[in-house]
Short mmCIF file of C-alpha atoms in Angstrom, two decimals:
data_model
loop_
_atom_site.label_atom_id
_atom_site.label_comp_id
_atom_site.label_asym_id
_atom_site.label_seq_id
_atom_site.Cartn_x
_atom_site.Cartn_y
_atom_site.Cartn_z
CA UNK A 1 35.55 70.57 38.46
CA UNK A 2 36.63 73.72 40.23
CA UNK A 3 36.28 76.95 38.32
CA UNK A 4 38.84 79.68 38.07
CA UNK A 5 37.73 82.81 36.28
CA UNK A 6 40.16 85.21 34.70
CA UNK A 7 39.27 88.67 33.46
CA UNK A 8 39.65 90.26 31.00
CA UNK A 9 40.06 87.60 28.32
CA UNK A 10 41.84 90.05 26.10
CA UNK A 11 43.01 93.60 26.47
CA UNK A 12 44.75 96.14 24.28
CA UNK A 13 46.57 98.99 25.94
CA UNK A 14 48.87 101.80 24.94
CA UNK A 15 52.57 101.65 25.67
CA UNK A 16 53.34 103.21 29.04
CA UNK A 17 49.99 102.50 30.63
CA UNK A 18 49.17 99.88 33.26
CA UNK A 19 46.72 97.03 32.97
CA UNK A 20 45.21 94.82 35.66
CA UNK A 21 44.21 91.19 35.25
CA UNK A 22 41.98 89.48 37.81
CA UNK A 23 41.95 85.83 38.81
CA UNK A 24 39.09 84.49 40.90
CA UNK A 25 38.43 81.05 42.32
CA UNK A 26 34.66 80.75 42.06
CA UNK A 27 33.83 77.69 44.13
CA UNK A 28 36.77 77.13 46.42
CA UNK A 29 39.17 79.09 48.56
CA UNK A 30 42.66 79.35 47.18
CA UNK A 31 45.42 80.23 49.60
CA UNK A 32 47.89 79.92 46.75
CA UNK A 33 47.58 81.22 43.22
CA UNK A 34 50.13 81.15 40.43
CA UNK A 35 50.73 83.47 37.51
CA UNK A 36 52.21 82.26 34.24
CA UNK A 37 53.19 83.71 30.94
CA UNK A 38 53.00 81.70 27.74
CA UNK A 39 54.50 82.54 24.39
CA UNK A 40 53.07 80.99 21.20
CA UNK A 41 53.68 77.26 20.96
CA UNK A 42 55.73 77.28 24.14
CA UNK A 43 55.09 75.87 27.57
CA UNK A 44 53.94 77.74 30.63
CA UNK A 45 56.50 79.97 32.27
CA UNK A 46 55.88 80.48 35.97
CA UNK A 47 56.18 84.14 36.88
CA UNK A 48 55.23 84.19 40.53
CA UNK A 49 53.50 82.37 43.35
CA UNK A 50 50.93 84.38 45.23
CA UNK A 51 49.91 83.52 48.79
CA UNK A 52 46.89 85.14 50.38
CA UNK A 53 47.86 87.91 52.76
CA UNK A 54 51.56 87.90 51.99
CA UNK A 55 53.96 89.11 49.35
CA UNK A 56 54.26 87.16 46.15
CA UNK A 57 57.33 85.08 45.42
CA UNK A 58 58.75 85.90 42.02
CA UNK A 59 60.74 83.59 39.78
CA UNK A 60 64.23 84.54 38.78
CA UNK A 61 64.27 87.11 36.02
CA UNK A 62 60.73 88.38 36.63
CA UNK A 63 60.62 92.07 37.59
CA UNK A 64 58.46 92.40 40.68
CA UNK A 65 58.10 96.16 40.23
CA UNK A 66 56.77 95.65 36.75
CA UNK A 67 54.45 92.75 37.46
CA UNK A 68 52.63 93.66 40.64
CA UNK A 69 50.72 90.83 42.26
CA UNK A 70 48.14 91.25 44.98
CA UNK A 71 46.36 88.37 46.71
CA UNK A 72 44.10 90.21 49.11
CA UNK A 73 41.48 87.51 49.62
CA UNK A 74 41.13 83.73 49.43
CA UNK A 75 39.33 84.02 46.11
CA UNK A 76 41.05 86.86 44.29
CA UNK A 77 44.53 87.56 43.00
CA UNK A 78 45.43 90.36 40.62
CA UNK A 79 48.35 90.90 38.27
CA UNK A 80 49.10 94.47 37.25
CA UNK A 81 51.48 95.04 34.38
CA UNK A 82 52.88 98.49 35.01
CA UNK A 83 54.24 100.79 32.33
CA UNK A 84 53.51 98.17 29.72
CA UNK A 85 55.64 97.92 26.60
CA UNK A 86 55.12 95.95 23.40
CA UNK A 87 57.49 93.23 24.62
CA UNK A 88 55.04 92.59 27.47
CA UNK A 89 52.45 91.47 24.94
CA UNK A 90 51.71 87.85 25.76
CA UNK A 91 49.19 85.32 27.05
CA UNK A 92 48.95 85.50 30.84
CA UNK A 93 47.36 82.64 32.75
CA UNK A 94 46.57 82.25 36.42
CA UNK A 95 45.95 79.09 38.38
CA UNK A 96 44.70 78.37 41.88
CA UNK A 97 45.66 75.56 44.20
CA UNK A 98 42.80 73.51 45.59
CA UNK A 99 43.84 71.91 48.85
CA UNK A 100 40.48 70.40 49.75
CA UNK A 101 40.02 68.49 46.58
CA UNK A 102 37.15 67.58 44.35
CA UNK A 103 36.66 64.14 42.91
CA UNK A 104 39.65 62.96 44.85
CA UNK A 105 41.96 65.65 43.56
CA UNK A 106 43.40 66.58 46.92
CA UNK A 107 46.26 68.74 45.79
CA UNK A 108 45.95 70.11 42.33
CA UNK A 109 45.64 73.37 40.50
CA UNK A 110 42.96 74.73 38.22
CA UNK A 111 43.66 77.27 35.52
CA UNK A 112 41.86 80.37 34.40
CA UNK A 113 40.94 80.89 30.78
CA UNK A 114 43.92 83.16 30.20
CA UNK A 115 44.25 86.81 29.24
CA UNK A 116 45.70 88.04 25.97
CA UNK A 117 47.55 91.30 26.42
CA UNK A 118 48.53 93.39 23.42
CA UNK A 119 50.53 96.56 24.02
CA UNK A 120 50.53 98.99 21.12
CA UNK B 1 68.39 67.74 34.01
CA UNK B 2 64.84 69.02 33.90
CA UNK B 3 62.46 67.94 36.62
CA UNK B 4 59.94 66.77 34.04
CA UNK B 5 60.60 65.64 30.48
CA UNK B 6 57.89 65.43 27.85
CA UNK B 7 58.23 64.83 24.12
CA UNK B 8 56.81 67.95 22.43
CA UNK B 9 55.73 66.06 19.32
CA UNK B 10 53.90 67.06 17.21
CA UNK B 11 51.91 63.86 17.16
CA UNK B 12 49.45 63.21 14.37
CA UNK B 13 47.06 60.23 14.39
CA UNK B 14 43.97 59.15 12.44
CA UNK B 15 40.58 59.35 14.08
CA UNK B 16 39.84 56.29 16.20
CA UNK B 17 43.48 55.56 17.01
CA UNK B 18 44.80 54.94 20.50
CA UNK B 19 47.09 57.74 21.61
CA UNK B 20 49.85 57.35 24.17
CA UNK B 21 51.36 60.43 25.78
CA UNK B 22 54.22 60.15 28.24
CA UNK B 23 56.32 62.05 30.75
CA UNK B 24 59.35 61.09 32.76
CA UNK B 25 60.55 62.77 35.91
CA UNK B 26 63.55 62.76 38.18
CA UNK B 27 62.20 63.67 41.63
CA UNK B 28 61.13 60.58 43.55
CA UNK B 29 59.21 62.80 46.00
CA UNK B 30 56.49 63.55 43.44
CA UNK B 31 53.19 62.02 44.52
CA UNK B 32 50.52 64.02 42.72
CA UNK B 33 50.29 63.66 38.96
CA UNK B 34 48.05 65.57 36.60
CA UNK B 35 47.29 65.78 32.91
CA UNK B 36 45.96 68.96 31.40
CA UNK B 37 44.55 69.62 27.95
CA UNK B 38 45.12 73.02 26.40
CA UNK B 39 43.30 74.15 23.30
CA UNK B 40 44.83 76.92 21.25
CA UNK B 41 44.51 80.35 22.90
CA UNK B 42 42.87 78.90 26.01
CA UNK B 43 43.95 78.09 29.55
CA UNK B 44 44.80 74.45 30.41
CA UNK B 45 41.93 72.25 31.56
CA UNK B 46 42.45 69.52 34.15
CA UNK B 47 41.82 66.13 32.53
CA UNK B 48 43.11 63.53 34.93
CA UNK B 49 44.48 63.46 38.44
CA UNK B 50 46.31 60.59 40.09
CA UNK B 51 47.78 60.25 43.52
CA UNK B 52 50.79 57.94 43.85
CA UNK B 53 51.08 54.89 41.61
CA UNK B 54 48.43 53.05 39.67
CA UNK B 55 45.88 53.52 36.95
CA UNK B 56 42.86 55.74 36.70
CA UNK B 57 40.24 55.62 34.00
CA UNK B 58 37.71 58.24 32.99
CA UNK B 59 35.76 57.55 29.83
CA UNK B 60 38.19 57.35 26.93
CA UNK B 61 41.11 58.53 29.05
CA UNK B 62 43.40 56.38 31.20
CA UNK B 63 46.22 57.76 33.32
CA UNK B 64 49.01 55.50 34.51
CA UNK B 65 51.73 56.22 37.02
CA UNK B 66 54.79 54.03 37.50
CA UNK B 67 56.73 55.55 40.36
CA UNK B 68 59.43 52.88 40.25
CA UNK B 69 60.30 53.95 36.70
CA UNK B 70 59.40 57.62 37.29
CA UNK B 71 57.14 57.45 34.27
CA UNK B 72 53.56 58.56 33.69
CA UNK B 73 51.29 58.03 30.73
CA UNK B 74 47.99 59.22 29.37
CA UNK B 75 46.12 56.98 26.96
CA UNK B 76 43.30 58.22 24.77
CA UNK B 77 41.11 55.55 23.22
CA UNK B 78 38.99 56.09 20.10
CA UNK B 79 40.62 59.46 19.54
CA UNK B 80 38.44 62.20 18.10
CA UNK B 81 39.27 65.38 16.15
CA UNK B 82 38.09 67.30 19.23
CA UNK B 83 41.02 65.75 21.13
CA UNK B 84 43.39 67.82 19.02
CA UNK B 85 45.17 70.00 21.56
CA UNK B 86 48.36 70.29 23.57
CA UNK B 87 48.60 67.92 26.52
CA UNK B 88 50.61 68.93 29.55
CA UNK B 89 51.72 66.68 32.34
CA UNK B 90 52.25 68.17 35.79
CA UNK B 91 53.36 66.85 39.14
CA UNK B 92 53.97 67.89 42.70
CA UNK B 93 55.44 66.50 45.89
CA UNK B 94 52.47 67.72 47.90
CA UNK B 95 50.81 70.61 49.67
CA UNK B 96 53.07 73.62 49.91
CA UNK B 97 55.27 72.36 47.12
CA UNK B 98 55.72 73.69 43.65
CA UNK B 99 54.11 72.17 40.58
CA UNK B 100 56.35 71.10 37.73
CA UNK B 101 55.10 70.96 34.16
CA UNK B 102 56.20 69.16 31.05
CA UNK B 103 56.64 71.24 27.92
CA UNK B 104 53.46 69.79 26.42
CA UNK B 105 52.79 67.42 23.51
CA UNK B 106 50.89 68.77 20.53
CA UNK B 107 48.33 66.24 19.26
CA UNK B 108 46.37 66.38 16.03
CA UNK B 109 43.64 63.82 15.33
CA UNK B 110 42.89 63.66 11.61
CA UNK B 111 39.27 62.94 10.61
#
C-alpha cells in the first residue's frame, strides 16, 4: 500500500519553544493532507485539512496561529506547534489522500506512523 | 446524531474466534468505506477498502457494505492475538469530501 512517513516519531521540547513535524507521501502525490490529534484511548480528532499551495482549513476550536500548517509540495506537509505548552503534549498523526488509487482504492487516505510530542 | 456510529467495545474473544465489527452511518451519500487497524501508540493502517455496496475479502478479513441499511461490517476469521488492536471504520462521499471516522472498537484476542 501507499506509504506516508511522519517525522519525528517522538519529540520532547521545552515549554515556550516551537516544534515541527513533517509528513511525507513517499510513493504518491497528495494534494490533500490531514492533521489529527489523538488523546489516549480516544478517537482521532481532525485538526486541519491541508491543500497543496493554499492555506489550511482548520476545524472549529483549533488555533491556527498555534498550529501552523504548510503544504508547500505535493509530497510534504508540515505542522509546527508554536510556543508549545504541556497541554499540547499529545499524539499527532497526519494522513494523505490518494486520489489515483492502489489496489482499487480510488479515494482513500493513508496515515503516517504518528508523532508523540511531550512538552516539559 | 453523529455521522458515523461505532461501538467502542472493548471486545474480548478467544483465539480462533470469528470477530464481527460494525459501524452505522446516516449520510446516504457515502460511497467509499474503509477499515483501519491501529496498534497502540501507532498510526492507523489501512486494512480494507470498499467502494459502494457489496463484499470484499482479503485473507482472513471480509468487509461488507449494506448501503440500504447504512451499515458496514468487518469480519475477522480465525482471529489471532496479533489482531488485538483498535479498529476504525471510515467513510467518504468522494473526492473533495471529508472523511468521517468511527470512534474505534478495541479488540483483544486471548491466546
